[in-house]
Tab-separated table of C-alpha atoms in Angstrom:
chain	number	residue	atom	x	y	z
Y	142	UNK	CA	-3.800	132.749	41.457
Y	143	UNK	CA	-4.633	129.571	42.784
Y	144	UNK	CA	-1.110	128.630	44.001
Y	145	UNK	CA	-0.935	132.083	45.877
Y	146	UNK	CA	-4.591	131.067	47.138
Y	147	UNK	CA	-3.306	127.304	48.427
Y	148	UNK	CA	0.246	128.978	49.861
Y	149	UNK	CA	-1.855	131.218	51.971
Y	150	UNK	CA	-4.711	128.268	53.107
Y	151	UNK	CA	-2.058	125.715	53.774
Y	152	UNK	CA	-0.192	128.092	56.038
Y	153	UNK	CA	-3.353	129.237	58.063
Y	154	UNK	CA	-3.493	125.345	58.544
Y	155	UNK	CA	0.107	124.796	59.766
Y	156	UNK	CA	0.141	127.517	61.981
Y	157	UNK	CA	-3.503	126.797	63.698
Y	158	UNK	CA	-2.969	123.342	63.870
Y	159	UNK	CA	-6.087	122.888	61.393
Y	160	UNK	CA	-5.946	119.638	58.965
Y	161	UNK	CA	-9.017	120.889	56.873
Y	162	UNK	CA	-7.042	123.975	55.715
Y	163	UNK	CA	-4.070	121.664	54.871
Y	164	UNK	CA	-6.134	119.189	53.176
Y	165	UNK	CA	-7.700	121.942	50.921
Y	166	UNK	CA	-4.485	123.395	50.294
Y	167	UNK	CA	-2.837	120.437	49.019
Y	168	UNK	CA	-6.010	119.965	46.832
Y	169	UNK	CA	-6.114	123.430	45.295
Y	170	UNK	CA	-2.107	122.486	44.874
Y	171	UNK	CA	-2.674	119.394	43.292
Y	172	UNK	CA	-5.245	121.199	40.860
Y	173	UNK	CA	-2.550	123.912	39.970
Y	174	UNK	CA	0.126	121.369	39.658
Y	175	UNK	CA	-1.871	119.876	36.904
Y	176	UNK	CA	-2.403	122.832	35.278
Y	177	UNK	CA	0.968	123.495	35.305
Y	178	UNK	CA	1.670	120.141	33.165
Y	179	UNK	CA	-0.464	120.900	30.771
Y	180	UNK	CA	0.605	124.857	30.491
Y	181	UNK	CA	4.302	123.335	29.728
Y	182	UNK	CA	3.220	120.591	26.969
Y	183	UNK	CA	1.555	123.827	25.592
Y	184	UNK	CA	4.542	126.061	25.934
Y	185	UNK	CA	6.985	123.461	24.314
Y	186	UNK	CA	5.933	123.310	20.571
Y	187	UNK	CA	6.010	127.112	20.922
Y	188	UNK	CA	9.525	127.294	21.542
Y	189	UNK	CA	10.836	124.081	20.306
Y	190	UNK	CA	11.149	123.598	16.655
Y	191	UNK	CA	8.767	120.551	15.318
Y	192	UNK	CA	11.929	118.095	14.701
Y	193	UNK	CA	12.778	118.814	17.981
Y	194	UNK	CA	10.034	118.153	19.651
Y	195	UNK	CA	10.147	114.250	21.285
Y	196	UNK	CA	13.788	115.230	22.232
Y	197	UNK	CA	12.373	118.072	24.742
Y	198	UNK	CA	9.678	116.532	26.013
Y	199	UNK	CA	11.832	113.579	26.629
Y	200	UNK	CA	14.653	115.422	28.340
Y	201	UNK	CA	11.292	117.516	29.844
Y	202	UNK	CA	9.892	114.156	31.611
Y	203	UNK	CA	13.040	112.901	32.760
Y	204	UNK	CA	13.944	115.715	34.336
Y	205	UNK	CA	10.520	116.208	36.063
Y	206	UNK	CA	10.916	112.627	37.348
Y	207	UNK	CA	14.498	112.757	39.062
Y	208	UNK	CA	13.170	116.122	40.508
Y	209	UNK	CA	10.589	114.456	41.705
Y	210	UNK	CA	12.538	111.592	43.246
Y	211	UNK	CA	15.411	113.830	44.437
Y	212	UNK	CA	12.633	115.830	46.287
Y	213	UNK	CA	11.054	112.473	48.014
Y	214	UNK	CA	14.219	111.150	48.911
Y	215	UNK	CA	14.933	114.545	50.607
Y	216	UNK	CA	12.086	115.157	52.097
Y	217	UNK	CA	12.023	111.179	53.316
Y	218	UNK	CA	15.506	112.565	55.522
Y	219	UNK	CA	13.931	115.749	56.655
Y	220	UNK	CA	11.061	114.420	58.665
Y	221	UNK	CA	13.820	112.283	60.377
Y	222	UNK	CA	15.637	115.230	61.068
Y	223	UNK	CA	13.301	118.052	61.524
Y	224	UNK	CA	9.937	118.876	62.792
Y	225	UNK	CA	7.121	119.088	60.257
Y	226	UNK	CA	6.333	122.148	60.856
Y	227	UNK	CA	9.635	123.189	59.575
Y	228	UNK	CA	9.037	121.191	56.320
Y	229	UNK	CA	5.569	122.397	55.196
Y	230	UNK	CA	7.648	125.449	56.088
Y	231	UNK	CA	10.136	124.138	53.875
Y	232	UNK	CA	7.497	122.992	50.930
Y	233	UNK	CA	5.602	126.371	50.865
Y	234	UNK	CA	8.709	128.433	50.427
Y	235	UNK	CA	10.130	126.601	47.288
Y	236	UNK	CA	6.082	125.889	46.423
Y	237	UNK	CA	5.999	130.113	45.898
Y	238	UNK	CA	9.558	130.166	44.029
Y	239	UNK	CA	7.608	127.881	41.513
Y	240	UNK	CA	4.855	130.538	41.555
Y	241	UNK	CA	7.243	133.534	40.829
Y	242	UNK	CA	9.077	131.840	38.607
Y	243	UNK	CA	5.777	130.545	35.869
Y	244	UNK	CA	4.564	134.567	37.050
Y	245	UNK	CA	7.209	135.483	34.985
Y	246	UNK	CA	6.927	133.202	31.743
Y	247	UNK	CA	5.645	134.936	29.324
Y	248	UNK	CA	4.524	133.915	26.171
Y	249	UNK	CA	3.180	135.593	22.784
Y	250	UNK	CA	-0.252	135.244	21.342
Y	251	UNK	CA	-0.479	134.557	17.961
Y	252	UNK	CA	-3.822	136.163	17.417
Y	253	UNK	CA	-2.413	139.399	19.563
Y	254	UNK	CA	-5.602	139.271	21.822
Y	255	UNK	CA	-4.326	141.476	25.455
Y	256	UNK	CA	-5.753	138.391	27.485
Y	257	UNK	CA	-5.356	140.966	31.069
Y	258	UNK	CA	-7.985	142.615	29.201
Y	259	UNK	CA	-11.063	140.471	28.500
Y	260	UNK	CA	-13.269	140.836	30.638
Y	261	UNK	CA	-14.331	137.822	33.394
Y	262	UNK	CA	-17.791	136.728	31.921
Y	263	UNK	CA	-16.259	136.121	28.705
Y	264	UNK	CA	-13.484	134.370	29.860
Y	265	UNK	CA	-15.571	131.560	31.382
Y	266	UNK	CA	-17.585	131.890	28.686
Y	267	UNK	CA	-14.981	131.226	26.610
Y	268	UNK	CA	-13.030	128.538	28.906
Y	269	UNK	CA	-16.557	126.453	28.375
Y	270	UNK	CA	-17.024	126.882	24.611
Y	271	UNK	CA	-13.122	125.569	24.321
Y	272	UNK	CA	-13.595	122.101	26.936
Y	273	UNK	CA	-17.241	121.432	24.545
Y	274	UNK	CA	-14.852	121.754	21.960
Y	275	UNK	CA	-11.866	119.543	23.397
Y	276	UNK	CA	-13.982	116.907	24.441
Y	277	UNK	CA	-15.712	116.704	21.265
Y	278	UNK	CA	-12.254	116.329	19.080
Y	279	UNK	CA	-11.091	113.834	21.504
Y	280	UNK	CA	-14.095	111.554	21.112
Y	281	UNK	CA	-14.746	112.304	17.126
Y	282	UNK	CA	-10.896	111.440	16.480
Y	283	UNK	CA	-10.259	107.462	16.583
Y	284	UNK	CA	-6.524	107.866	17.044
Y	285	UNK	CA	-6.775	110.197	20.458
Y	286	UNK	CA	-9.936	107.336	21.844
Y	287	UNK	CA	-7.454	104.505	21.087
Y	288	UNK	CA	-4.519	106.309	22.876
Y	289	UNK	CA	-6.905	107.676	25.653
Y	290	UNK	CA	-8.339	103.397	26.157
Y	291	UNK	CA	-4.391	102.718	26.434
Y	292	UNK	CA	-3.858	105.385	28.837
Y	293	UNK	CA	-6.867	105.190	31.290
Y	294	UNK	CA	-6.295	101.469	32.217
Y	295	UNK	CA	-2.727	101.425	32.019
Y	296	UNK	CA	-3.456	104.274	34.938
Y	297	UNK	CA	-6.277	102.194	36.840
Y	298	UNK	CA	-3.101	99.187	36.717
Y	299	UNK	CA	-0.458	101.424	38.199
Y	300	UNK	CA	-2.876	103.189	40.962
Y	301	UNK	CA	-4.270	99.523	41.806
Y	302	UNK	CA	-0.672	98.151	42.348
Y	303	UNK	CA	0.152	101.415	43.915
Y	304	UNK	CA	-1.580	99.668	46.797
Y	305	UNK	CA	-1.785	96.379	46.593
Y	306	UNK	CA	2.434	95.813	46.531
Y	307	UNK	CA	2.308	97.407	49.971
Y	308	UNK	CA	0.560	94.427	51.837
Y	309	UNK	CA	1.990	92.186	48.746
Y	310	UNK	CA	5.584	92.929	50.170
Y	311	UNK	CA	4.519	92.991	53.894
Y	312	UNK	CA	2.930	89.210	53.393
Y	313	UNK	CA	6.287	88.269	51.858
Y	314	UNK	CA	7.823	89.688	55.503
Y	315	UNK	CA	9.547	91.888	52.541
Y	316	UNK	CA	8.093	95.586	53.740
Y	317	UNK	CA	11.680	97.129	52.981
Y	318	UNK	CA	10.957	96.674	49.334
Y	319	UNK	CA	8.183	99.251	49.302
Y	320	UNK	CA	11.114	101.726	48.851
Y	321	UNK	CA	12.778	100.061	46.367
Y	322	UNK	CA	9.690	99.507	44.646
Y	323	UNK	CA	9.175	103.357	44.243
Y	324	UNK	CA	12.957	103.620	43.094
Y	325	UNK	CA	12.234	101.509	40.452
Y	326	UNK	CA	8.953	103.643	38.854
Y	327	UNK	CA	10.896	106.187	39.268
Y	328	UNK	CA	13.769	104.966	37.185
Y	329	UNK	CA	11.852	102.917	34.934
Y	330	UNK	CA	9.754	105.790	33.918
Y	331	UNK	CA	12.677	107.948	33.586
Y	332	UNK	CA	14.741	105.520	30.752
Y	333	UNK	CA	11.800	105.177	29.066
Y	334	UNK	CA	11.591	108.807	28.244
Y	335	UNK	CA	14.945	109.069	27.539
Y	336	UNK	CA	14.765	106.653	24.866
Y	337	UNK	CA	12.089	107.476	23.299
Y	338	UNK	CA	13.526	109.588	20.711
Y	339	UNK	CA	15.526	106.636	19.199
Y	340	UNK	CA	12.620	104.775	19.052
Y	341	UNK	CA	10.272	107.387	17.552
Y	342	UNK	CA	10.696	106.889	13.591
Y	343	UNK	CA	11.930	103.332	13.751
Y	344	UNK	CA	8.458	101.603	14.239
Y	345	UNK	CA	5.058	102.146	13.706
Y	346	UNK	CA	2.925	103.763	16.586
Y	347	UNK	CA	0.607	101.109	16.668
Y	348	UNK	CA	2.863	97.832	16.330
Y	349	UNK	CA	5.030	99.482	19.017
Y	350	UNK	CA	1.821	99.964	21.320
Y	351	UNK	CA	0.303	96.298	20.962
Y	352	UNK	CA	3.870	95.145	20.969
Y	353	UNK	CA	5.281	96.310	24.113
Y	354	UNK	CA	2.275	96.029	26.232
Y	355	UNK	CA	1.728	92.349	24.957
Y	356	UNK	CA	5.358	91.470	26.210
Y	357	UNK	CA	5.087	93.453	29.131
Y	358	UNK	CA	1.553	91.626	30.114
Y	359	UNK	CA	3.184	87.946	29.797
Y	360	UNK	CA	6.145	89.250	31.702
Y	361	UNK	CA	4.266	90.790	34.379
Y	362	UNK	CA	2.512	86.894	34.588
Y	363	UNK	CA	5.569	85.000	34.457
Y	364	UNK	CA	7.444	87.333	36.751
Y	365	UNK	CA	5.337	87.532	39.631
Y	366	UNK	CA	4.463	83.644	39.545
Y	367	UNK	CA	8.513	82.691	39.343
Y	368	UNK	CA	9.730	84.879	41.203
Y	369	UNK	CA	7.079	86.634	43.861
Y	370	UNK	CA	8.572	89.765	45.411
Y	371	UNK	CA	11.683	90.506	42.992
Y	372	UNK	CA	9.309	89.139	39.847
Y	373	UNK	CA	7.210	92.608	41.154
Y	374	UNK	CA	10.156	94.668	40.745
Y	375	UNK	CA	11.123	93.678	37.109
Y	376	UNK	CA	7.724	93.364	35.858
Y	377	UNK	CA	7.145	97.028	37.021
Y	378	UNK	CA	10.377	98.232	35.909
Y	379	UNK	CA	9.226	96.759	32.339
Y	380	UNK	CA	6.147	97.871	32.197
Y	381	UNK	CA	7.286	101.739	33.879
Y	382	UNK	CA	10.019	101.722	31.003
Y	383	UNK	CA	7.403	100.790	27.818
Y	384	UNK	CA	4.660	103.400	29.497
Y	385	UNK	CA	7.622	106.223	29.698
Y	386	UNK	CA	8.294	105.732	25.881
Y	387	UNK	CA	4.271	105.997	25.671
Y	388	UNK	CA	3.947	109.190	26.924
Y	389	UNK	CA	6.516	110.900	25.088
Y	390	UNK	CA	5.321	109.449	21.998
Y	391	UNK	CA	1.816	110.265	22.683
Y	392	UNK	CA	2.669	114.303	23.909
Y	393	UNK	CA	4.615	114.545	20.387
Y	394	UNK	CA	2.009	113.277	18.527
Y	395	UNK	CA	-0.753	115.369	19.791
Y	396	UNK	CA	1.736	118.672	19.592
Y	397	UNK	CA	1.967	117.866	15.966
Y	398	UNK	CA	-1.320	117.206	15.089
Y	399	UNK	CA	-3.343	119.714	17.375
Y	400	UNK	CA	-1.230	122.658	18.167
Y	401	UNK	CA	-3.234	125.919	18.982
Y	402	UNK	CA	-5.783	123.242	20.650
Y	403	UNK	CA	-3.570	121.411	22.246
Y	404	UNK	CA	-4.560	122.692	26.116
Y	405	UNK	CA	-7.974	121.754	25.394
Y	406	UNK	CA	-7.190	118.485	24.384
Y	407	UNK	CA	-4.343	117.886	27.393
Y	408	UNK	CA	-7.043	118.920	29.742
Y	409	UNK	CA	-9.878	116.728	28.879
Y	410	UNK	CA	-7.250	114.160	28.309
Y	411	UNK	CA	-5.809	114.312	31.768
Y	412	UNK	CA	-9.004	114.663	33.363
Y	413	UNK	CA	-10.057	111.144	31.742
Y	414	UNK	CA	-7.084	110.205	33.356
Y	415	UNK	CA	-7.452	111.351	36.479
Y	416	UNK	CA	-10.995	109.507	36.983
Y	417	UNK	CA	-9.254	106.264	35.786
Y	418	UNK	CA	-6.844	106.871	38.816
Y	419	UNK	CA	-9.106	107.281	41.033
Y	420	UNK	CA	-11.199	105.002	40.719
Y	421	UNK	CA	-8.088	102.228	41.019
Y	422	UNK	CA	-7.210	103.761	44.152
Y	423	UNK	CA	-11.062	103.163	45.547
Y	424	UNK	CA	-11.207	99.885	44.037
Y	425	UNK	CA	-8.266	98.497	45.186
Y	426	UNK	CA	-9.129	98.274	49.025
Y	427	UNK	CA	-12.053	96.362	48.207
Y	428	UNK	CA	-10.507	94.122	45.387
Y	429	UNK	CA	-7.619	93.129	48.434
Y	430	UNK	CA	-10.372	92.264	50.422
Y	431	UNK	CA	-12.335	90.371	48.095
Y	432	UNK	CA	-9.211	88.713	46.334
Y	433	UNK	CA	-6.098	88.858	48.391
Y	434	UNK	CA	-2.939	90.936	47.576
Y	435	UNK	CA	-1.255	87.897	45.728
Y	436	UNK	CA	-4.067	87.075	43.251
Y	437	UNK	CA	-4.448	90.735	42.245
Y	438	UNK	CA	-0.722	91.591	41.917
Y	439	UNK	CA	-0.233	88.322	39.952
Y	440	UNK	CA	-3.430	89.012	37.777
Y	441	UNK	CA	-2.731	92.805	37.230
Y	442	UNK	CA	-1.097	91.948	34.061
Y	443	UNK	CA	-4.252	91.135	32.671
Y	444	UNK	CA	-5.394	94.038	32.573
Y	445	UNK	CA	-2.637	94.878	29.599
Y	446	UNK	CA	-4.401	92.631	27.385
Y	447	UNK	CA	-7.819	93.784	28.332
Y	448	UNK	CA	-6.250	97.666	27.348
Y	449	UNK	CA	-4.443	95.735	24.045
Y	450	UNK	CA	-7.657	94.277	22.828
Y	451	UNK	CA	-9.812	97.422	23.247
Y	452	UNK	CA	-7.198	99.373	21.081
Y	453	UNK	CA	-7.469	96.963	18.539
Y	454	UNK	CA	-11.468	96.845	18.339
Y	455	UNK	CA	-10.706	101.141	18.102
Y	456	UNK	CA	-8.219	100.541	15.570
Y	457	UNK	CA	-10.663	98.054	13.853
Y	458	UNK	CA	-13.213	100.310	13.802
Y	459	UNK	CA	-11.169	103.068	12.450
Y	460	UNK	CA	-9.831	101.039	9.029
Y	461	UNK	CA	-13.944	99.797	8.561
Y	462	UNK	CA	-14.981	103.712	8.444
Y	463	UNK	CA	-11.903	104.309	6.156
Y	464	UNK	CA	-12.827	101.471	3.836
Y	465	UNK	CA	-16.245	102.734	3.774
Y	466	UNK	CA	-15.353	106.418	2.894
Y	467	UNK	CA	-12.884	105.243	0.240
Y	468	UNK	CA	-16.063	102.950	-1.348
Y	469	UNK	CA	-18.591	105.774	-1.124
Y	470	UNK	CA	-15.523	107.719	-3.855
């Protein structure tokens, strides 16, 4: 409903000439996109068997991505070539195929409840019982708080650089690099999910986590001081490739363990995220100001150890309360 809602305000917009209605569009968009993520992480376990599970989301992700990157590349050739008219044209048409096509995927309810049936007042009623609930098993479980401390600064990082890099690479009279620089999250993020699944039962969650962060931190620091512009590059193709491994991992894990709560728990989850985004994206133009592009790409890698060392106070925390419910035995 709200992606037929958006279709319709976006192309009042376009054809009046109106930014507002395009601007609310895209947000209403935006909100159904994300919904959309989390309604096919819920989706998957139900038609994936359990083994199976870190090999579709992997293949899922990757996919998503090179969509993704196919469509920007496109569309990056289409405003040279066409008006923009024709290409929010362009956008809304395969924007409703998307809508037709998730009208039409259908999937059972375990309980049999006819959910066309309930009634509106409960369903709100209902949508706010299951969010209380979601955001109190993310915060009462110490595994999902130590994942979600990972997550939310490893997003502020990425929405921070997001912005920086693009006066970074213009001070380095190096502008051309922007491009490359999104070819490379792209990619990065993509190889990471793909090998995920080979790296799933070989080593422990949480070595692998403190692990690959820590190496990806001192890279990040060595790379940008040695080698400036191209040290950027690497250092974000490392840490794009560790953080596309993360996610898998993470989506398996909380399929497994949560299952028929899983949507509650991707939407609080996301949302966390979403603030930690942002909030890098409104920092950023001040930290530039305040600090320079240089010092804050160079010192961005800090901020893996500052995410490292909070997961290990969480993890900390969780073998203390562990120790104390085996003594109380």
């Amino acid at each position: 409903m709200l992606g037929v809602f958006s279709f319709f305000v976006i192309f009042i917009g376009i054809n009046h000439y109106n930014f507002v209605f395009i601007v609310i569009g895209e947000f209403i968009f935006s909100l159904s996109n994300y919904g959309s993520y989390i309604l096919t992480q819920v989706i998957v376990p139900k038609v994936v068997e359990e083994k199976e599970l870190a090999k579709a989301n992997s293949l899922l992700t990757a996919s998503r991505n090179i969509i993704n990157g196919t469509a920007d590349v496109i569309s990056g050739i289409l405003v040279t070539v066409i008006s923009y008219f024709s290409i929010f044209i362009f956008d809304l048409i395969t924007y409703f195929i998307t809508i037709l096509f998730f009208a039409g995927v259908e999937v059972s309810n375990d309980k049999g409840k006819n959910t066309d049936q309930v009634r509106l007042r409960e369903s709100i009623k209902n949508y706010r019982t299951q969010i209380r609930e979601g955001i109190s098993e993310v915060f009462s479980n110490k595994f999902v708080v130590g994942i979600l401390i990972i997550a939310v600064v490893l997003q502020f990082h990425t929405k921070i650089s997001l912005i920086t890099v693009v006066g970074y690479f213009a001070d380095g009279g190096k502008s051309y690099l922007y491009g490359i620089y999104f070819a490379v999250l792209l990619i990065g993020f993509s190889l990471g999910s793909l090998s995920s699944t080979k790296i799933k039962d070989k080593i422990e969650f949480s070595k692998l986590t403190v692990g690959s962060y820590a190496f990806a931190g001192i890279a990040w620091l060595l790379l940008v001081f040695l080698f400036k512009e191209i040290g950027v590059l690497i250092a974000t193709f490392i840490m794009t490739y560790i953080s596309g491994i993360f996610e898998i991992l993470v989506v398996t894990k909380f399929q497994e363990i949560y299952k028929d709560k899983l949507g509650n728990i991707f939407t609080i989850f996301m949302a966390i995220a979403a603030v930690a985004q942002i909030a890098g994206l409104l920092i950023a133009p001040f930290m530039i100001k305040l600090f320079g592009n240089a010092n804050i790409i160079l010192y961005l890698g800090i901020l893996n150890f500052i995410a490292i060392a909070l997961y290990a106070l969480n993890s900390y925390a969780v073998r203390k309360h562990k120790e104390k419910e085996l003594d109380t035995i």
